Amino acid sequence: MTQLFDKILIANRGEIACRIARSCRALGIKTVAIYSEADANSLHVELCDEAVAVGGSASSESYLRIDRILDAIKQTGAQAVHPGFGFLSENSEFASALEDAGVTFIGPGQHAIAVMGDKIESKKLAQSAGVSTVPGHPDALDSAEQARSLAQTIGCPVMLKASAGGGGKGMRIAWTLDDVIEGFNSAQNEARNAFGDDRVFIEKYIEQPRHIEIQVLADKHGNTLYLQERECSIQRRHQKVIEEAPSPFLDETTRRSMGEQAVALARAVDYHSAGTVEFIVDVNKDFYFLEMNTRLQVEHPVTEMITGLDLVEQMIRVAAGETLAMRQEDIALNGWSFECRVYAEDPDRNFMPSTGRLSHYLPPDASDTVRVDTGVRAGSEISMFYDPMIAKLVTWGETRADAIVAMRDALDNYVIRGVQHNIPFLTALLDHDDFKSGELHTGFIDTHYPDGFSSGAVPGNPTLSLAAACCCQLIEDDLNTQFNNRMVPVPLPSTRDYAVRQDDETTALRVTRDGDRLTVAIGDEVISGEWGWQPGSSRLQLTTDDACTTLQVWREGRRWQITCAGRVDNWAIYPGHIAALLPHMPTLIEPDMSDYLLSPMPGLLVRVEVDAGDQVKAGQVLAVVEAMKMENVLVAERDGTVKEVAAKAGDSLDVDQVILQFDEADA
Ligand code: ADP
Ligand code: ADP
Ligand code: MG
């Protein structure tokens, strides 16, 4: 056994920094966190043995500052650096600066990083290594006209891609020859702005494809293995949303030939450490190389779940010079695993990032079948400075169907309040018949949600949700009755009548109690079971004769807010005798504030970026509000015209105070 490192610096933040820290701890290695101003109180700082502040909240002032990270290494005596993903993980300059400082980079060699970081170079290298690549033109394009004439040869649809691209940026599909010029120009502009490198190339656009990637692992002694595949076809804007391992599409032969080609490519760049070779796979199971990511991938946990390996541990062992302890035939493919990326974003507002404080945060319990990789806890801030990922939720099952059930249950149990999040969307995807039957392709989301996602359209189970609200009310009423008469035990009535009022209609609910069992009758429907809930708790566990279901409960005044199968409903439950009087009560009409921009929190108005009369586009910045030392950028939710600006920079705002008003006509 080689001596592993005494101390590793983790050049990252959030969930991946926490995840790396855990593997280091298991190996008995001390850890050093680096952190920005915004992250001073974050979980990754707490989990590491030491922590060094490296600068301002913007990544460019902290996590991307090679000089400051080198200082932190000097200061703490760390012998190696794990870069995680994002930030400096694929920066060969960083790898070389570490080498000069005599510090080990836990990742591949600089040559592999440099070649694979360039899509044109890596595609050429893949071709020469005998790896199947997407048909197209090998070199950077000189002009839009050249793109058009090549598109004619290749045949539309084609894809225009930035050579320096990543994270789904700098990519355009041209369905017809007429789209090619525009596609080339916009891919080139985006590439110039995002990567400072405007080289664009062209290849065939593979229709209805699947994204299937191979995890490779290599040591410094010439041993290179593939750790099976991951399917990442559920994407939005070319970014992965749900991943799984193995792929429901691959047979043993295709798996082996993709694995062997991935290994051949890794060998061609003398690869060591963990890396991922991404392929696009067409409906005939023909596969084509897309790119190689020379780092740990966001979705690596699904591979860990089916192989039983810890990829971070393997990377550390390889970096320390160990020989891989296993051979290709030892690599397991045990059961099935899914990963959902839980994001702070609003699925109802075109997935706009949502920032703020996690006022309530209760992840599902970790177990052999559920893993939650996160960098946050209750009270953490989701800031605008970094990726808005809250957590990666990972499940395992013997079969694909079991792993889906485990994921659905874990999503039902995930309580997040304070920011908008995509759990309703993830739940809807998991419940989709095509998803369940494994009929995936990269256009899945666009095909099935052509007009975007609306959480109001999630079917949920309204009867169950209403029954839950009613039982919560009853449990609370019964407890109150008992507590108010503590001296004498009070016999609880075995039957109670309640009513719910909705859209001017009153529906009667009758609850019958038999020990712990409550039976709710709503019209002709009857739901009977044990309702595990205590006043104040945010989860309710319903056990019926054939299932156990988790619902979420939140109380606001008279209203019970119940989350059931990804759907949120509000129910006002009244005792039966009061319900009879409800039709005589005036209805409270909520004012329509949709033409107003309101301050989402108490804070200081830093600036207003628009004037009365301005036309604004959805997503455009309207104003910035500072609260708790954090700047919150308020953006337009839709196109419109500003009618009046009601507040000015320097004003101190209450929550829901009007900042500006839009023209009604635009509503
Ligand atoms: P791909 O590059 O194929 O899309 P991933 O889905 O693993 O691979 O990652 C998407 C991109 O966004 C990568 O460049 C990754 O490094 C970056 N990224 C993803 N999540 C985070 C995060 N939480 N923090 C920093 N960077 C991230
Ligand atoms: P990035 O570096 O941004 O991850 P990739 O080359 O890995 O770029 O592509 C990201 C996604 O874009 C793929 O997962 C796939 O959905 C889509 N894509 C890329 N190239 C093609 C292609 N030639 N045909 C069809 N889809 C493609
Ligand atoms: Mg990619």
XYZ file of C-alpha atoms and ligand atoms in Angstrom:
722
model
C 0.000 0.000 0.000
C 1.255 3.423 -0.972
C 1.081 6.127 1.689
C -1.939 8.270 0.844
C -1.852 12.010 1.560
C -1.969 13.516 5.058
C -3.895 16.587 3.994
C -5.954 17.459 0.921
C -7.204 20.914 -0.042
C -10.646 20.891 -1.639
C -10.746 23.613 -4.296
C -14.520 23.780 -4.516
C -17.667 24.554 -2.536
C -21.172 23.278 -1.896
C -22.288 19.687 -2.176
C -19.238 18.417 -4.055
C -16.834 19.888 -1.488
C -18.848 18.180 1.271
C -18.897 14.924 -0.652
C -15.102 14.966 -1.167
C -14.572 15.806 2.511
C -16.547 12.698 3.511
C -14.389 10.365 1.396
C -11.217 11.976 2.765
C -12.436 11.499 6.329
C -13.176 7.817 5.651
C -9.571 7.444 4.457
C -8.190 9.243 7.518
C -6.998 12.214 5.442
C -7.253 15.753 6.868
C -9.107 18.303 4.730
C -8.731 22.003 4.013
C -11.726 23.986 2.757
C -11.437 27.226 0.848
C -14.324 29.658 1.002
C -15.563 32.951 -0.342
C -17.168 35.718 1.714
C -20.666 34.448 0.910
C -19.710 30.930 2.045
C -18.143 31.799 5.408
C -20.834 29.895 7.348
C -21.392 27.110 4.887
C -21.524 23.392 5.494
C -18.359 22.548 3.542
C -16.336 24.868 5.793
C -17.740 23.129 8.844
C -17.082 19.619 7.510
C -13.392 20.250 6.786
C -10.653 20.204 9.410
C -9.285 23.606 8.368
C -10.621 26.441 6.262
C -9.005 29.358 4.462
C -10.832 32.458 3.205
C -9.826 33.123 -0.390
C -11.750 36.262 -1.267
C -14.962 37.868 -2.413
C -18.260 36.215 -3.165
C -17.934 36.248 -6.958
C -16.156 33.066 -8.131
C -13.682 35.167 -10.086
C -12.531 36.706 -6.780
C -12.273 33.442 -4.852
C -12.786 29.926 -6.217
C -11.144 30.829 -9.520
C -8.129 32.629 -7.966
C -5.194 30.262 -8.568
C -2.808 32.589 -6.670
C -4.955 32.626 -3.528
C -5.467 28.878 -3.622
C -1.678 28.424 -3.854
C -1.319 30.670 -0.791
C -3.864 28.549 1.068
C -1.864 25.434 0.191
C 1.343 27.025 1.479
C -0.355 28.201 4.628
C -1.842 24.789 5.484
C 0.750 22.415 4.074
C -1.791 20.478 1.973
C -0.054 17.908 -0.246
C -2.781 17.462 -2.823
C -5.792 19.277 -4.270
C -9.127 17.834 -5.333
C -10.817 20.283 -7.721
C -14.310 18.709 -7.778
C -16.185 19.840 -10.900
C -16.728 23.274 -12.387
C -14.387 26.085 -11.259
C -10.736 25.039 -11.899
C -11.355 21.323 -12.433
C -10.622 21.407 -16.158
C -8.066 24.193 -16.101
C -4.664 22.912 -17.238
C -3.025 26.151 -16.047
C -4.158 25.304 -12.498
C -2.863 21.728 -12.815
C 0.478 23.048 -14.025
C 0.719 25.695 -11.255
C 0.189 22.924 -8.712
C 2.877 20.786 -10.309
C 5.314 23.716 -10.147
C 4.485 24.082 -6.452
C 5.146 20.366 -5.888
C 1.505 19.660 -5.026
C -0.467 16.727 -6.459
C -3.486 17.518 -8.632
C -6.128 14.846 -8.023
C -7.144 14.458 -11.633
C -5.624 13.585 -14.991
C -2.438 14.982 -16.546
C -2.323 18.438 -18.108
C -2.061 17.047 -21.613
C -5.320 15.106 -21.274
C -7.092 18.149 -19.805
C -5.870 20.426 -22.582
C -6.706 18.103 -25.494
C -10.100 17.040 -24.160
C -11.055 20.609 -23.255
C -11.182 21.385 -26.945
C -14.042 19.721 -28.785
C -12.372 19.985 -32.216
C -9.055 18.516 -31.026
C -10.706 15.784 -28.969
C -12.937 14.731 -31.838
C -9.899 14.396 -34.109
C -8.074 12.410 -31.470
C -11.104 10.169 -30.961
C -11.251 9.488 -34.682
C -7.612 8.491 -34.787
C -8.121 6.226 -31.756
C -10.839 4.327 -33.642
C -13.726 5.857 -31.690
C -16.944 6.473 -33.588
C -17.653 10.221 -33.940
C -20.610 12.284 -35.195
C -20.389 12.786 -38.994
C -19.359 16.346 -39.795
C -16.452 18.589 -40.715
C -13.270 18.158 -38.639
C -12.072 21.781 -38.522
C -13.225 25.148 -37.205
C -15.448 27.008 -39.673
C -14.120 30.105 -41.462
C -17.472 31.689 -42.195
C -21.225 31.333 -42.097
C -21.164 30.658 -45.848
C -18.792 27.750 -45.358
C -21.109 26.423 -42.644
C -24.008 26.597 -45.069
C -22.262 24.737 -47.846
C -21.016 22.039 -45.436
C -24.552 21.694 -44.063
C -25.657 20.943 -47.601
C -23.176 18.053 -47.799
C -23.851 16.705 -44.280
C -27.609 17.079 -44.602
C -29.887 18.940 -42.188
C -30.503 18.996 -39.307
C -26.980 19.972 -38.248
C -25.488 21.265 -35.042
C -23.140 24.256 -34.727
C -20.954 23.842 -31.676
C -18.362 25.934 -29.907
C -15.051 24.089 -29.703
C -14.459 25.498 -26.210
C -18.069 24.814 -25.165
C -19.339 23.324 -21.929
C -22.415 23.365 -19.716
C -24.652 23.294 -22.809
C -23.461 26.737 -23.976
C -22.464 27.716 -27.523
C -24.670 25.157 -29.297
C -27.297 25.724 -32.004
C -29.423 23.319 -34.009
C -30.145 24.213 -37.644
C -33.173 22.328 -38.919
C -32.943 23.770 -42.438
C -30.214 25.376 -44.537
C -31.820 28.745 -43.853
C -31.157 28.339 -40.108
C -27.449 27.629 -40.598
C -26.218 31.225 -41.000
C -28.119 32.449 -37.935
C -27.081 29.334 -35.985
C -23.429 29.852 -36.840
C -23.514 33.540 -35.873
C -25.231 32.994 -32.549
C -23.081 29.978 -31.580
C -20.001 32.057 -32.439
C -21.177 35.079 -30.410
C -22.078 32.980 -27.421
C -18.718 31.173 -27.610
C -16.797 34.460 -27.810
C -18.636 35.891 -24.795
C -18.694 32.768 -22.638
C -15.301 31.240 -23.422
C -13.256 33.967 -25.123
C -12.740 31.543 -28.024
C -15.013 31.841 -31.047
C -14.098 28.647 -32.950
C -17.240 26.845 -34.060
C -17.549 23.505 -35.867
C -20.390 21.681 -37.554
C -21.711 18.133 -37.238
C -24.830 16.142 -37.972
C -27.625 16.655 -35.450
C -28.641 13.191 -34.303
C -32.445 13.092 -33.955
C -34.287 11.697 -30.930
C -30.951 10.675 -29.442
C -30.030 9.439 -26.033
C -27.108 10.798 -24.050
C -25.211 7.803 -22.672
C -21.793 8.227 -21.134
C -19.109 5.848 -19.951
C -17.286 6.332 -16.662
C -13.617 5.454 -17.004
C -11.006 4.985 -14.310
C -7.290 4.651 -14.971
C -4.161 4.483 -12.855
C -0.664 5.749 -13.665
C 0.545 2.239 -14.476
C -1.366 1.617 -17.675
C -4.540 0.050 -16.232
C -7.716 1.549 -17.676
C -11.228 0.317 -16.861
C -14.776 1.328 -17.717
C -17.259 1.469 -14.842
C -20.391 0.915 -16.954
C -22.605 3.664 -18.319
C -24.964 6.385 -17.175
C -27.929 7.568 -19.190
C -28.481 11.342 -18.976
C -31.131 11.895 -21.634
C -33.475 13.916 -19.441
C -32.098 17.368 -20.199
C -33.268 20.956 -20.306
C -31.314 23.318 -22.550
C -28.678 20.576 -23.036
C -28.194 20.372 -19.244
C -28.854 17.161 -17.364
C -31.817 16.986 -14.957
C -32.209 13.258 -14.142
C -29.540 10.596 -14.651
C -29.548 6.857 -14.196
C -27.274 3.842 -14.276
C -27.352 1.536 -16.067
C -29.126 2.715 -19.237
C -32.453 1.011 -20.020
C -31.446 1.126 -23.709
C -28.144 -0.763 -23.775
C -27.636 -4.441 -24.361
C -24.499 -6.268 -23.234
C -22.826 -6.027 -26.664
C -23.371 -2.282 -27.068
C -22.280 -1.688 -23.469
C -19.051 -3.552 -24.098
C -18.233 -1.834 -27.365
C -18.942 1.638 -25.902
C -16.846 0.733 -22.870
C -13.969 -0.501 -24.997
C -14.001 2.606 -27.210
C -14.021 4.832 -24.117
C -11.013 2.943 -22.768
C -9.242 3.245 -26.135
C -9.764 7.016 -26.070
C -8.523 7.310 -22.487
C -5.398 5.336 -23.397
C -4.792 7.599 -26.402
C -4.264 10.569 -24.030
C -2.452 8.587 -21.331
C -5.395 9.202 -19.081
C -5.227 8.588 -15.368
C -7.866 9.323 -12.684
C -11.648 9.250 -13.193
C -13.095 10.663 -16.408
C -16.224 10.451 -18.518
C -16.573 9.776 -22.214
C -19.919 11.120 -23.439
C -21.721 9.580 -26.399
C -24.865 10.382 -28.295
C -26.787 7.207 -29.229
C -29.322 7.090 -32.051
C -32.504 5.009 -32.282
C -30.551 2.159 -33.957
C -28.099 1.996 -31.041
C -25.357 3.487 -33.211
C -23.264 5.624 -30.913
C -21.032 8.627 -31.512
C -18.444 10.332 -29.313
C -19.465 13.782 -28.013
C -16.744 14.851 -25.603
C -14.635 13.666 -22.716
C -14.968 15.377 -19.326
C -11.629 15.120 -17.560
C -13.003 15.339 -14.036
C -15.465 13.895 -11.597
C -18.935 14.339 -13.069
C -21.960 15.775 -11.227
C -23.842 12.501 -11.743
C -21.043 10.165 -10.560
C -23.088 8.885 -7.545
C -25.319 6.668 -9.727
C -22.184 4.812 -10.857
C -21.072 4.460 -7.246
C -24.461 2.999 -6.329
C -24.326 0.217 -8.934
C -20.596 -0.575 -8.756
C -20.077 -0.158 -5.010
C -16.951 1.921 -5.671
C -16.158 5.329 -4.167
C -14.887 7.351 -7.119
C -13.333 10.084 -4.999
C -11.404 7.465 -3.049
C -10.248 5.886 -6.310
C -9.099 9.275 -7.625
C -7.115 9.877 -4.443
C -5.498 6.419 -4.620
C -4.573 6.893 -8.273
C -3.139 10.355 -7.575
C -0.997 8.877 -4.796
C 0.402 6.379 -7.304
C -1.488 3.235 -6.312
C -2.316 0.554 -8.830
C -6.040 -0.109 -9.361
C -7.071 -2.964 -7.085
C -9.630 -4.369 -9.553
C -9.812 -5.623 -13.103
C -12.492 -5.108 -15.758
C -14.253 -8.368 -14.908
C -14.554 -7.262 -11.256
C -16.653 -4.208 -12.112
C -20.165 -4.821 -10.809
C -23.457 -3.798 -12.301
C -25.712 -4.280 -9.351
C -29.310 -3.042 -9.448
C -30.382 0.379 -10.656
C -29.777 3.958 -9.540
C -31.295 7.379 -10.291
C -30.109 10.889 -9.541
C -32.374 13.940 -9.499
C -30.768 17.377 -9.499
C -32.754 19.395 -6.973
C -32.474 23.041 -8.019
C -33.561 26.324 -6.460
C -35.519 27.449 -9.491
C -39.120 28.146 -10.288
C -40.469 25.552 -12.726
C -43.622 27.653 -13.191
C -41.608 30.671 -14.276
C -39.523 29.061 -16.962
C -37.081 27.660 -14.384
C -35.804 31.057 -13.337
C -33.213 30.665 -10.545
C -34.715 31.374 -7.139
C -32.507 32.846 -4.433
C -33.119 33.252 -0.743
C -32.819 31.571 2.614
C -33.958 27.992 3.242
C -36.435 28.769 6.008
C -37.261 25.065 6.378
C -35.123 22.248 5.108
C -35.669 18.592 5.851
C -34.145 16.135 3.387
C -35.312 12.509 3.242
C -33.458 10.163 5.588
C -30.328 8.598 4.125
C -30.305 4.788 3.956
C -28.889 1.968 1.843
C -31.264 3.031 -0.912
C -31.344 6.823 -0.480
C -28.375 9.188 -0.650
C -28.558 12.967 -0.397
C -25.473 14.898 -1.510
C -25.891 18.471 -0.373
C -23.994 21.515 0.797
C -26.884 23.211 2.572
C -28.934 22.903 5.746
C -31.878 24.758 7.271
C -31.053 28.461 7.293
C -28.531 28.298 4.435
C -28.658 30.969 1.774
C -29.060 30.057 -1.893
C -27.195 33.000 -3.345
C -27.037 34.357 -6.845
C -23.277 33.881 -6.965
C -23.201 30.154 -7.633
C -24.976 27.278 -9.291
C -28.488 27.081 -7.731
C -28.258 23.347 -7.007
C -29.691 22.498 -3.567
C -28.820 18.805 -3.624
C -28.411 15.665 -5.634
C -30.968 13.095 -4.600
C -29.836 9.565 -5.399
C -31.730 6.295 -4.970
C -31.015 2.628 -5.547
C -33.239 -0.398 -6.173
C -32.900 -4.019 -7.284
C -34.739 -3.095 -10.474
C -35.382 0.120 -12.380
C -38.989 0.136 -11.149
C -37.831 -0.231 -7.527
C -35.361 2.633 -7.900
C -38.152 4.822 -9.341
C -40.434 4.005 -6.397
C -37.602 4.852 -3.991
C -37.044 8.165 -5.791
C -40.723 9.079 -5.745
C -40.856 8.380 -2.047
C -37.682 10.390 -1.402
C -39.086 13.341 -3.388
C -42.337 13.194 -1.385
C -40.253 13.369 1.786
C -38.051 16.300 0.697
C -39.209 19.424 2.551
C -37.839 22.700 1.185
C -39.295 26.111 1.971
C -37.957 29.605 1.493
C -36.971 29.264 -2.160
C -38.834 27.906 -5.154
C -37.594 24.472 -6.201
C -38.066 21.925 -8.950
C -39.368 18.984 -6.891
C -42.886 19.201 -8.427
C -41.263 19.018 -11.869
C -38.990 16.106 -10.932
C -42.006 14.285 -9.468
C -44.003 14.825 -12.656
C -41.102 13.476 -14.767
C -40.780 10.369 -12.579
C -44.547 9.789 -12.874
C -44.554 10.042 -16.664
C -45.440 6.774 -18.403
C -42.691 7.161 -21.011
C -40.173 7.780 -18.279
C -41.322 4.720 -16.371
C -41.050 2.554 -19.460
C -37.566 3.942 -20.223
C -38.553 5.664 -23.442
C -36.122 8.534 -23.145
C -34.435 10.930 -25.527
C -32.761 14.302 -25.095
C -35.905 16.088 -26.340
C -38.103 14.384 -23.713
C -38.845 17.565 -21.751
C -39.483 19.740 -24.832
C -41.701 17.048 -26.375
C -43.790 16.357 -23.294
C -43.901 19.930 -21.969
C -44.029 21.990 -25.190
C -45.535 24.992 -23.365
C -43.313 24.711 -20.317
C -44.259 23.218 -16.987
C -47.174 24.208 -14.803
C -47.329 22.800 -11.293
C -51.087 23.495 -11.323
C -51.414 20.856 -14.059
C -49.830 18.107 -11.942
C -52.716 15.711 -11.213
C -51.626 14.734 -7.691
C -54.442 13.121 -5.722
C -56.918 15.847 -4.628
C -59.158 13.497 -2.636
C -56.225 12.171 -0.650
C -54.917 15.698 -0.174
C -58.284 16.917 1.144
C -58.638 13.886 3.408
C -55.175 14.660 4.811
C -56.118 18.276 5.573
C -59.277 17.092 7.296
C -57.414 14.509 9.399
C -54.812 17.088 10.443
C -57.633 19.347 11.571
C -59.227 16.487 13.511
C -55.972 15.406 15.151
C -55.387 18.967 16.256
C -58.966 19.422 17.480
C -58.802 16.191 19.467
C -55.510 17.148 21.085
C -56.875 20.544 22.022
C -59.945 18.959 23.571
C -57.789 16.623 25.643
C -55.337 19.286 26.747
C -58.025 21.767 27.712
C -59.508 19.247 30.138
C -56.375 17.701 31.505
C -57.910 16.853 34.864
C -60.629 14.585 33.490
C -60.066 12.275 30.522
C -62.403 13.366 27.777
C -64.006 10.720 25.597
C -63.384 11.752 22.013
C -66.354 11.547 19.699
C -66.035 8.674 17.261
C -67.520 10.689 14.416
C -66.869 14.292 13.407
C -68.296 16.388 10.635
C -66.220 18.931 8.787
C -66.592 20.864 5.587
C -64.308 22.441 3.046
C -65.179 25.610 1.208
C -63.880 26.102 -2.312
C -65.053 28.309 -5.163
C -68.292 29.110 -3.295
C -69.055 25.415 -2.858
C -69.154 23.607 0.450
C -68.277 19.911 0.552
C -69.147 17.822 3.608
C -66.490 15.553 5.140
C -67.230 12.930 7.769
C -64.409 11.404 9.800
C -64.818 8.246 11.837
C -62.220 7.357 14.424
C -61.467 3.774 15.378
C -58.372 3.780 17.605
C -55.498 5.105 15.429
C -57.458 4.489 12.304
C -59.275 7.425 10.720
C -61.763 6.972 7.910
C -62.691 10.030 5.875
C -65.794 10.012 3.699
C -65.866 12.692 0.987
C -69.025 12.204 -1.045
C -68.796 8.650 -2.377
C -65.078 8.329 -1.732
C -63.670 6.803 1.398
C -60.044 6.887 2.538
C -59.123 4.828 5.529
C -55.797 4.335 7.263
C -53.423 5.348 10.015
C -52.480 9.001 9.720
C -49.048 9.486 11.248
C -48.930 13.179 11.973
C -48.323 15.452 14.911
C -49.243 19.136 15.065
C -46.306 21.197 13.866
C -44.637 18.501 11.810
C -44.216 19.004 8.096
C -44.668 15.385 7.036
C -47.657 13.111 7.282
C -47.343 9.367 6.772
C -50.512 7.634 5.675
C -50.522 3.867 6.059
C -53.437 2.173 4.321
C -53.953 -1.537 3.801
C -51.846 -1.559 0.634
C -49.511 1.447 0.720
C -47.561 3.918 2.769
C -47.566 7.458 1.385
C -45.887 10.636 2.596
C -47.626 13.983 2.225
C -46.352 17.368 3.337
C -48.339 19.612 5.650
C -48.023 23.334 6.187
C -50.475 25.436 8.086
C -51.321 29.050 7.413
C -54.175 30.297 9.584
C -57.304 28.352 8.678
C -55.683 26.902 5.623
C -53.909 23.599 5.412
C -51.409 23.486 2.610
C -50.947 19.885 1.557
C -48.301 18.678 -0.880
C -49.265 15.354 -2.395
C -47.439 13.669 -5.290
C -45.841 16.936 -6.408
C -49.039 18.970 -6.195
C -49.702 21.732 -3.666
C -53.296 22.471 -2.581
C -54.717 24.776 0.065
C -57.784 23.679 1.999
C -59.827 25.678 4.522
C -61.457 23.124 6.827
C -64.393 24.164 9.049
C -66.321 22.282 11.721
C -69.593 21.017 10.245
C -71.895 23.316 12.239
C -69.944 26.402 11.124
C -69.908 25.239 7.525
C -73.683 25.658 7.325
C -73.203 29.389 7.968
C -70.383 29.883 5.462
C -72.584 30.737 2.471
C -73.677 33.834 4.425
C -70.122 35.084 4.840
C -68.697 37.601 2.358
C -65.888 36.131 0.260
C -62.503 37.739 0.600
C -61.327 38.800 -2.817
C -57.547 38.918 -3.022
C -56.320 42.029 -4.843
C -54.671 41.306 -8.173
C -51.024 42.359 -7.724
C -49.733 40.735 -10.888
C -49.058 44.152 -12.495
C -46.737 45.119 -9.652
C -43.148 44.353 -8.769
C -43.133 43.827 -5.008
C -40.168 43.553 -2.726
C -39.843 39.848 -1.849
C -38.315 40.673 1.545
C -37.638 43.593 3.858
C -34.437 45.269 2.653
C -32.668 48.183 1.096
C -33.461 49.144 -2.495
C -29.970 49.330 -3.998
C -31.071 50.428 -7.454
C -33.903 50.426 -9.953
C -32.703 49.670 -13.455
C -35.763 50.828 -15.413
C -37.783 54.045 -15.827
C -41.479 54.705 -16.410
C -42.293 54.018 -20.053
C -39.510 51.423 -20.545
C -40.304 48.252 -22.451
C -38.871 45.266 -20.615
C -38.316 41.669 -21.612
C -38.885 38.582 -19.447
C -35.677 37.912 -17.526
C -34.503 41.547 -17.656
C -33.156 42.995 -14.391
C -35.641 45.471 -12.870
C -34.207 46.234 -9.447
C -31.756 45.062 -6.815
C -32.747 44.709 -3.151
C -30.163 44.129 -0.454
C -31.209 42.085 2.560
C -29.019 40.431 5.155
C -25.920 41.627 3.269
C -27.026 39.759 0.147
C -28.022 41.406 -3.102
C -31.232 40.012 -4.580
C -31.731 40.696 -8.240
C -35.387 41.098 -9.224
C -36.083 40.275 -12.832
C -39.145 40.686 -15.053
C -41.340 37.600 -15.154
C -42.785 38.550 -18.530
C -42.511 41.151 -21.258
C -44.220 44.452 -20.487
C -44.098 48.231 -20.171
C -43.230 50.037 -16.938
C -46.075 52.373 -15.940
C -44.660 53.921 -12.807
C -41.661 53.523 -10.529
C -42.866 53.825 -6.923
C -39.616 53.538 -4.959
C -36.108 54.903 -5.338
C -32.575 53.745 -4.593
C -31.824 54.061 -0.894
C -35.420 53.403 0.199
C -35.852 50.859 2.886
C -38.573 48.440 1.822
C -41.076 46.289 3.631
C -41.908 42.863 2.357
C -44.447 43.180 -0.494
C -43.874 46.933 -0.790
C -44.525 48.112 -4.345
C -41.338 48.924 -6.275
C -42.929 49.542 -9.644
C -46.070 49.007 -11.636
C -46.557 47.688 -15.158
C -49.143 48.737 -17.707
C -52.269 46.672 -17.295
C -52.534 46.070 -21.007
C -49.450 43.886 -20.772
C -50.865 41.583 -18.136
P -21.496 18.368 -18.794
O -20.304 19.249 -18.892
O -21.411 17.223 -19.713
O -22.808 19.059 -18.862
P -22.123 17.986 -15.966
O -23.565 17.837 -16.157
O -21.428 17.062 -15.034
O -21.374 17.717 -17.336
O -21.825 19.498 -15.533
C -22.330 20.624 -16.214
C -21.353 21.790 -16.165
O -21.630 22.677 -15.099
C -19.932 21.343 -15.969
O -19.049 22.269 -16.577
C -19.783 21.368 -14.465
O -18.437 21.465 -14.121
C -20.609 22.601 -14.108
N -21.322 22.431 -12.842
C -22.415 21.682 -12.648
N -22.860 21.768 -11.397
C -22.025 22.601 -10.746
C -21.934 23.086 -9.402
N -22.793 22.726 -8.455
N -20.950 23.936 -9.086
C -20.082 24.308 -10.030
N -20.116 23.890 -11.303
C -21.056 23.043 -11.679
P -21.291 20.268 -23.190
O -19.811 20.423 -23.149
O -21.995 21.565 -23.142
O -21.771 19.250 -22.208
P -21.844 18.227 -25.231
O -21.098 18.090 -26.509
O -21.570 17.215 -24.185
O -21.593 19.691 -24.665
O -23.388 18.237 -25.578
C -24.380 18.502 -24.607
C -25.735 17.973 -25.080
O -26.098 18.549 -26.343
C -25.762 16.481 -25.323
O -26.008 15.750 -24.153
C -26.898 16.359 -26.311
O -28.143 16.448 -25.668
C -26.745 17.603 -27.175
N -25.933 17.337 -28.391
C -24.631 17.654 -28.561
N -24.213 17.291 -29.804
C -25.264 16.737 -30.432
C -25.493 16.170 -31.750
N -24.536 16.115 -32.658
N -26.718 15.689 -32.036
C -27.712 15.752 -31.116
N -27.579 16.274 -29.883
C -26.368 16.768 -29.527
Mg -21.278 17.292 -22.129
